[in-house]
Amino acid sequence: MMETRQSYSIVFILLTILLMVCFIANISLGSVRIPLADVFSVLFGGEASKESFNYIVFDYRLPKAITALLVGGGLAISGLLMQTLFRNPLAGPFVLGLSSGASLGVAILILGAGALGGLVGGLLTSQWSLVIASALGSFLVLLAVLAVTLRIKDTMAILIIGLMFGSVTGAVVAVLSYFSSAEQLQQFVFWSFGSLGNQSWSGILILSICTLVGVVISFFSSKSLNALLLGENYAKSMGVRIKRTTLVIIVATSILAGGITAFAGPIAFVGLAVPHLTRQWITTSNHRILLPAVLLFGSIIMLVCDIVAQLPLSEYTLPINAITSLIGAPVVIWLLVRKRKLLF
Amino acid sequence: MNSEKTDNVLQTEDLSIGYLSKRKKTTIAQDIQLKLKSGTLIGLVGANGIGKSTLLRSLCGMQKHLGGTIKIKGKEIHTYHPVELATLLSVVLTEAPASRNLTTTEFVSLGRQPHTNWMGKLSELDRSKVEKAIEQTQIADFREKHCYELSDGQMQRVAIARALAQDTEIILLDEPTTHLDLYHRAAILKLLKKLSVTTGKTILFSTHEIDLAIQLADEMIVMTKNKTITGSPRELIRQGHFDALFPKDTISFDADSGRFTIQN
């Protein structure tokens, strides 16, 4: 017993160190390489060797790194919550159509604003309304998926429902784009590429609140989540109130997936892949250990993906969604082939 | 409180069970009178589809019963708080656990949930109860193995250990011997017998192993289409209740040997 507990704390120390390294590397690397000494001096309130470094770190790279941290950790947690709730190893915010639901909410907000007229439209597209539309979209999709799973016990069914929501979103967006202006369409398309950059500090504050609320609710639910690992009936027999627990988990997931998608766009595979990668390393399904590990690991993966997307020392920046898919999809295939069966 | 009530850990009066959909009420069995005493092993037998699982689900409160009363320690089952009920009654279900990624020890430890704080952290007492359950079911050899590595027989022992760790006065098991070979079926039932004697728990299991149940159980519940009868195996044999279990043209019960034989 002592041995396993000790090895878990080593894992957490390693993950925390790795997270800090990735965080600093993320700030240091980019189209302009900022020496580590300068990164540290700016972060700790000093002056960099060049005036421009101050500006780059504070107004651009630090907000982006913090966004990556929050987005990665939050999405990974929401993936873990869904895998346990639906007792399906393939569940995740993207696969279940949560991201599509969020996209639909945002599409209706951005593109539909045109139909409502400029003034109302301008009022609507503030950051909070984007978050609310997105969270509401993913909440509704999650409720729909849940309603289906109550009727059909087949785990395949919920994945198909997720796919269907993806197509419905695509169709509605296509219809809306027909009636909206070129700028609105462009705004939506750029949002849908996913982006960690260009976040204002007030935006990051909202994102932090969403992530914090979602993560805290998840941690408070870890006991019930563990009971759910045995299945609904066993959980019930141990005194877990299924309806209440399910609702709490769904709310937490919607806040996480919806809030994050509102800011960063629909980001694929992090929610699905990170919990599985974490389980490769930490061979337990105990949420009291898995939740913090998945949180840290998700942040690390996102920071790394962002470093890759910046193509260090080049002028180009790739859409973050393309990078997470390029890295995430082969990882999931590799896990499936190697283990033949994904466990959760 | 009168002494008769405390004597029976689990008691039903005029219980009728079945399903309640929007308009229709489907009664599967009715007029069930059970009086289960502590420290006894009770076998529940009946043909497929007769309502054994429904009865067990009703007795543990997972499914609402249609009429009559179910009292646990003299108190109506639906007046218990879910967590309080979970400290009195535990179950072993036929369904496999949703996650196969837990280790044996983790699986058994989950049985402590009704007793732990909001974080689910195990205290010294919880740990000792888990250790005792592992010892009683003799699963220490594979305690660090994951559930996906276990055989059906081992998994069944682990599931029983989890119920033991929950430390309840009553344990209900739904067909604990399915998928097992004859040796393991006998081993599981012997384990249940030993546990009922050594721990003083009331253990109710449903089974198709009527021969084995007759040899081991203190009492049996026989469910047939028209009625549900309880009694000691010997009484039930003498009164000829096992004869009525199945259509006589295929198998018949031999009262002398306590076995079913195939009719030619």
PDB file of N, CA, C and O in Angstrom, chain A residues 152-194:
ATOM      1  N   ILE A 152     -31.661   3.239 -25.103  1.00  0.00           N
ATOM      2  CA  ILE A 152     -30.861   2.218 -25.791  1.00  0.00           C
ATOM      3  C   ILE A 152     -29.611   1.961 -24.973  1.00  0.00           C
ATOM      4  O   ILE A 152     -28.837   2.874 -24.688  1.00  0.00           O
ATOM      5  N   LYS A 153     -29.415   0.703 -24.570  1.00  0.00           N
ATOM      6  CA  LYS A 153     -28.258   0.407 -23.724  1.00  0.00           C
ATOM      7  C   LYS A 153     -27.000   0.147 -24.560  1.00  0.00           C
ATOM      8  O   LYS A 153     -25.937  -0.088 -24.031  1.00  0.00           O
ATOM      9  N   ASP A 154     -27.148   0.180 -25.872  1.00  0.00           N
ATOM     10  CA  ASP A 154     -26.038  -0.115 -26.755  1.00  0.00           C
ATOM     11  C   ASP A 154     -25.030   1.037 -26.755  1.00  0.00           C
ATOM     12  O   ASP A 154     -25.384   2.185 -26.992  1.00  0.00           O
ATOM     13  N   THR A 155     -23.771   0.714 -26.472  1.00  0.00           N
ATOM     14  CA  THR A 155     -22.771   1.783 -26.396  1.00  0.00           C
ATOM     15  C   THR A 155     -22.474   2.373 -27.770  1.00  0.00           C
ATOM     16  O   THR A 155     -22.039   3.504 -27.886  1.00  0.00           O
ATOM     17  N   MET A 156     -22.692   1.571 -28.815  1.00  0.00           N
ATOM     18  CA  MET A 156     -22.472   2.076 -30.168  1.00  0.00           C
ATOM     19  C   MET A 156     -23.411   3.243 -30.462  1.00  0.00           C
ATOM     20  O   MET A 156     -23.044   4.190 -31.147  1.00  0.00           O
ATOM     21  N   ALA A 157     -24.641   3.128 -29.952  1.00  0.00           N
ATOM     22  CA  ALA A 157     -25.677   4.095 -30.297  1.00  0.00           C
ATOM     23  C   ALA A 157     -25.263   5.524 -29.971  1.00  0.00           C
ATOM     24  O   ALA A 157     -25.467   6.431 -30.768  1.00  0.00           O
ATOM     25  N   ILE A 158     -24.622   5.712 -28.789  1.00  0.00           N
ATOM     26  CA  ILE A 158     -24.332   7.091 -28.396  1.00  0.00           C
ATOM     27  C   ILE A 158     -23.255   7.701 -29.302  1.00  0.00           C
ATOM     28  O   ILE A 158     -23.238   8.892 -29.541  1.00  0.00           O
ATOM     29  N   LEU A 159     -22.357   6.835 -29.825  1.00  0.00           N
ATOM     30  CA  LEU A 159     -21.340   7.358 -30.736  1.00  0.00           C
ATOM     31  C   LEU A 159     -21.985   7.806 -32.046  1.00  0.00           C
ATOM     32  O   LEU A 159     -21.623   8.821 -32.629  1.00  0.00           O
ATOM     33  N   ILE A 160     -22.985   7.012 -32.483  1.00  0.00           N
ATOM     34  CA  ILE A 160     -23.677   7.367 -33.722  1.00  0.00           C
ATOM     35  C   ILE A 160     -24.447   8.676 -33.530  1.00  0.00           C
ATOM     36  O   ILE A 160     -24.443   9.546 -34.396  1.00  0.00           O
ATOM     37  N   ILE A 161     -25.080   8.817 -32.354  1.00  0.00           N
ATOM     38  CA  ILE A 161     -25.794  10.061 -32.056  1.00  0.00           C
ATOM     39  C   ILE A 161     -24.832  11.244 -32.140  1.00  0.00           C
ATOM     40  O   ILE A 161     -25.149  12.288 -32.730  1.00  0.00           O
ATOM     41  N   GLY A 162     -23.636  11.068 -31.576  1.00  0.00           N
ATOM     42  CA  GLY A 162     -22.630  12.124 -31.635  1.00  0.00           C
ATOM     43  C   GLY A 162     -22.320  12.514 -33.072  1.00  0.00           C
ATOM     44  O   GLY A 162     -22.263  13.691 -33.423  1.00  0.00           O
ATOM     45  N   LEU A 163     -22.140  11.486 -33.925  1.00  0.00           N
ATOM     46  CA  LEU A 163     -21.864  11.730 -35.346  1.00  0.00           C
ATOM     47  C   LEU A 163     -23.014  12.503 -35.997  1.00  0.00           C
ATOM     48  O   LEU A 163     -22.792  13.448 -36.762  1.00  0.00           O
ATOM     49  N   MET A 164     -24.244  12.092 -35.667  1.00  0.00           N
ATOM     50  CA  MET A 164     -25.419  12.737 -36.243  1.00  0.00           C
ATOM     51  C   MET A 164     -25.473  14.223 -35.864  1.00  0.00           C
ATOM     52  O   MET A 164     -25.768  15.070 -36.689  1.00  0.00           O
ATOM     53  N   PHE A 165     -25.137  14.513 -34.584  1.00  0.00           N
ATOM     54  CA  PHE A 165     -25.140  15.914 -34.173  1.00  0.00           C
ATOM     55  C   PHE A 165     -24.104  16.696 -34.944  1.00  0.00           C
ATOM     56  O   PHE A 165     -24.312  17.860 -35.290  1.00  0.00           O
ATOM     57  N   GLY A 166     -22.976  16.033 -35.242  1.00  0.00           N
ATOM     58  CA  GLY A 166     -21.943  16.666 -36.063  1.00  0.00           C
ATOM     59  C   GLY A 166     -22.506  17.069 -37.415  1.00  0.00           C
ATOM     60  O   GLY A 166     -22.315  18.196 -37.867  1.00  0.00           O
ATOM     61  N   SER A 167     -23.245  16.146 -38.054  1.00  0.00           N
ATOM     62  CA  SER A 167     -23.774  16.472 -39.389  1.00  0.00           C
ATOM     63  C   SER A 167     -24.851  17.537 -39.309  1.00  0.00           C
ATOM     64  O   SER A 167     -24.912  18.419 -40.166  1.00  0.00           O
ATOM     65  N   VAL A 168     -25.707  17.442 -38.277  1.00  0.00           N
ATOM     66  CA  VAL A 168     -26.768  18.445 -38.138  1.00  0.00           C
ATOM     67  C   VAL A 168     -26.134  19.829 -37.990  1.00  0.00           C
ATOM     68  O   VAL A 168     -26.563  20.797 -38.624  1.00  0.00           O
ATOM     69  N   THR A 169     -25.078  19.912 -37.158  1.00  0.00           N
ATOM     70  CA  THR A 169     -24.397  21.187 -36.981  1.00  0.00           C
ATOM     71  C   THR A 169     -23.878  21.706 -38.309  1.00  0.00           C
ATOM     72  O   THR A 169     -24.094  22.868 -38.668  1.00  0.00           O
ATOM     73  N   GLY A 170     -23.211  20.798 -39.064  1.00  0.00           N
ATOM     74  CA  GLY A 170     -22.687  21.188 -40.370  1.00  0.00           C
ATOM     75  C   GLY A 170     -23.788  21.749 -41.262  1.00  0.00           C
ATOM     76  O   GLY A 170     -23.624  22.786 -41.907  1.00  0.00           O
ATOM     77  N   ALA A 171     -24.936  21.056 -41.254  1.00  0.00           N
ATOM     78  CA  ALA A 171     -26.045  21.467 -42.107  1.00  0.00           C
ATOM     79  C   ALA A 171     -26.595  22.826 -41.690  1.00  0.00           C
ATOM     80  O   ALA A 171     -26.805  23.708 -42.529  1.00  0.00           O
ATOM     81  N   VAL A 172     -26.794  22.998 -40.372  1.00  0.00           N
ATOM     82  CA  VAL A 172     -27.356  24.267 -39.894  1.00  0.00           C
ATOM     83  C   VAL A 172     -26.396  25.416 -40.194  1.00  0.00           C
ATOM     84  O   VAL A 172     -26.812  26.499 -40.617  1.00  0.00           O
ATOM     85  N   VAL A 173     -25.089  25.152 -40.004  1.00  0.00           N
ATOM     86  CA  VAL A 173     -24.098  26.181 -40.295  1.00  0.00           C
ATOM     87  C   VAL A 173     -24.149  26.551 -41.770  1.00  0.00           C
ATOM     88  O   VAL A 173     -24.110  27.727 -42.144  1.00  0.00           O
ATOM     89  N   ALA A 174     -24.291  25.515 -42.639  1.00  0.00           N
ATOM     90  CA  ALA A 174     -24.356  25.770 -44.076  1.00  0.00           C
ATOM     91  C   ALA A 174     -25.559  26.653 -44.415  1.00  0.00           C
ATOM     92  O   ALA A 174     -25.453  27.605 -45.194  1.00  0.00           O
ATOM     93  N   VAL A 175     -26.701  26.328 -43.788  1.00  0.00           N
ATOM     94  CA  VAL A 175     -27.913  27.115 -44.040  1.00  0.00           C
ATOM     95  C   VAL A 175     -27.733  28.549 -43.547  1.00  0.00           C
ATOM     96  O   VAL A 175     -28.029  29.513 -44.253  1.00  0.00           O
ATOM     97  N   LEU A 176     -27.192  28.696 -42.333  1.00  0.00           N
ATOM     98  CA  LEU A 176     -27.011  30.023 -41.750  1.00  0.00           C
ATOM     99  C   LEU A 176     -26.029  30.849 -42.573  1.00  0.00           C
ATOM    100  O   LEU A 176     -26.227  32.043 -42.788  1.00  0.00           O
ATOM    101  N   SER A 177     -24.957  30.186 -43.044  1.00  0.00           N
ATOM    102  CA  SER A 177     -23.928  30.931 -43.766  1.00  0.00           C
ATOM    103  C   SER A 177     -24.479  31.497 -45.068  1.00  0.00           C
ATOM    104  O   SER A 177     -23.995  32.498 -45.588  1.00  0.00           O
ATOM    105  N   TYR A 178     -25.500  30.852 -45.585  1.00  0.00           N
ATOM    106  CA  TYR A 178     -26.140  31.314 -46.815  1.00  0.00           C
ATOM    107  C   TYR A 178     -26.754  32.701 -46.618  1.00  0.00           C
ATOM    108  O   TYR A 178     -26.805  33.518 -47.521  1.00  0.00           O
ATOM    109  N   PHE A 179     -27.198  32.950 -45.382  1.00  0.00           N
ATOM    110  CA  PHE A 179     -27.889  34.210 -45.113  1.00  0.00           C
ATOM    111  C   PHE A 179     -27.023  35.248 -44.412  1.00  0.00           C
ATOM    112  O   PHE A 179     -27.491  36.318 -44.094  1.00  0.00           O
ATOM    113  N   SER A 180     -25.771  34.897 -44.129  1.00  0.00           N
ATOM    114  CA  SER A 180     -24.988  35.849 -43.344  1.00  0.00           C
ATOM    115  C   SER A 180     -23.922  36.527 -44.201  1.00  0.00           C
ATOM    116  O   SER A 180     -23.611  36.085 -45.303  1.00  0.00           O
ATOM    117  N   SER A 181     -23.356  37.596 -43.624  1.00  0.00           N
ATOM    118  CA  SER A 181     -22.396  38.394 -44.381  1.00  0.00           C
ATOM    119  C   SER A 181     -21.044  37.707 -44.413  1.00  0.00           C
ATOM    120  O   SER A 181     -20.764  36.789 -43.644  1.00  0.00           O
ATOM    121  N   ALA A 182     -20.191  38.186 -45.300  1.00  0.00           N
ATOM    122  CA  ALA A 182     -18.865  37.586 -45.469  1.00  0.00           C
ATOM    123  C   ALA A 182     -18.042  37.690 -44.191  1.00  0.00           C
ATOM    124  O   ALA A 182     -17.351  36.751 -43.812  1.00  0.00           O
ATOM    125  N   GLU A 183     -18.141  38.854 -43.501  1.00  0.00           N
ATOM    126  CA  GLU A 183     -17.336  39.020 -42.274  1.00  0.00           C
ATOM    127  C   GLU A 183     -17.770  38.055 -41.178  1.00  0.00           C
ATOM    128  O   GLU A 183     -16.955  37.480 -40.485  1.00  0.00           O
ATOM    129  N   GLN A 184     -19.096  37.917 -41.049  1.00  0.00           N
ATOM    130  CA  GLN A 184     -19.605  37.004 -40.023  1.00  0.00           C
ATOM    131  C   GLN A 184     -19.156  35.579 -40.296  1.00  0.00           C
ATOM    132  O   GLN A 184     -18.743  34.855 -39.399  1.00  0.00           O
ATOM    133  N   LEU A 185     -19.213  35.219 -41.577  1.00  0.00           N
ATOM    134  CA  LEU A 185     -18.810  33.874 -41.964  1.00  0.00           C
ATOM    135  C   LEU A 185     -17.332  33.661 -41.643  1.00  0.00           C
ATOM    136  O   LEU A 185     -16.935  32.639 -41.085  1.00  0.00           O
ATOM    137  N   GLN A 186     -16.543  34.681 -41.959  1.00  0.00           N
ATOM    138  CA  GLN A 186     -15.111  34.582 -41.701  1.00  0.00           C
ATOM    139  C   GLN A 186     -14.846  34.450 -40.198  1.00  0.00           C
ATOM    140  O   GLN A 186     -14.047  33.630 -39.767  1.00  0.00           O
ATOM    141  N   GLN A 187     -15.581  35.251 -39.424  1.00  0.00           N
ATOM    142  CA  GLN A 187     -15.426  35.198 -37.961  1.00  0.00           C
ATOM    143  C   GLN A 187     -15.702  33.796 -37.456  1.00  0.00           C
ATOM    144  O   GLN A 187     -14.962  33.262 -36.641  1.00  0.00           O
ATOM    145  N   PHE A 188     -16.753  33.171 -37.995  1.00  0.00           N
ATOM    146  CA  PHE A 188     -17.111  31.830 -37.538  1.00  0.00           C
ATOM    147  C   PHE A 188     -16.083  30.789 -37.997  1.00  0.00           C
ATOM    148  O   PHE A 188     -15.676  29.921 -37.226  1.00  0.00           O
ATOM    149  N   VAL A 189     -15.648  30.906 -39.256  1.00  0.00           N
ATOM    150  CA  VAL A 189     -14.699  29.926 -39.788  1.00  0.00           C
ATOM    151  C   VAL A 189     -13.391  29.963 -39.003  1.00  0.00           C
ATOM    152  O   VAL A 189     -12.840  28.927 -38.624  1.00  0.00           O
ATOM    153  N   PHE A 190     -12.912  31.187 -38.701  1.00  0.00           N
ATOM    154  CA  PHE A 190     -11.672  31.284 -37.941  1.00  0.00           C
ATOM    155  C   PHE A 190     -11.842  30.710 -36.534  1.00  0.00           C
ATOM    156  O   PHE A 190     -10.967  30.047 -36.015  1.00  0.00           O
ATOM    157  N   TRP A 191     -13.021  30.959 -35.953  1.00  0.00           N
ATOM    158  CA  TRP A 191     -13.300  30.396 -34.623  1.00  0.00           C
ATOM    159  C   TRP A 191     -13.253  28.877 -34.681  1.00  0.00           C
ATOM    160  O   TRP A 191     -12.693  28.214 -33.813  1.00  0.00           O
ATOM    161  N   SER A 192     -13.820  28.310 -35.782  1.00  0.00           N
ATOM    162  CA  SER A 192     -13.929  26.854 -35.849  1.00  0.00           C
ATOM    163  C   SER A 192     -12.579  26.179 -36.106  1.00  0.00           C
ATOM    164  O   SER A 192     -12.449  24.973 -35.910  1.00  0.00           O
ATOM    165  N   PHE A 193     -11.569  26.940 -36.558  1.00  0.00           N
ATOM    166  CA  PHE A 193     -10.224  26.369 -36.694  1.00  0.00           C
ATOM    167  C   PHE A 193      -9.613  26.074 -35.325  1.00  0.00           C
ATOM    168  O   PHE A 193      -8.718  25.260 -35.193  1.00  0.00           O
ATOM    169  N   GLY A 194     -10.092  26.752 -34.336  1.00  0.00           N
ATOM    170  CA  GLY A 194      -9.520  26.613 -32.999  1.00  0.00           C
ATOM    171  C   GLY A 194      -8.319  27.511 -32.870  1.00  0.00           C
ATOM    172  O   GLY A 194      -7.475  27.600 -33.766  1.00  0.00           O
TER     173      GLY A 194
END
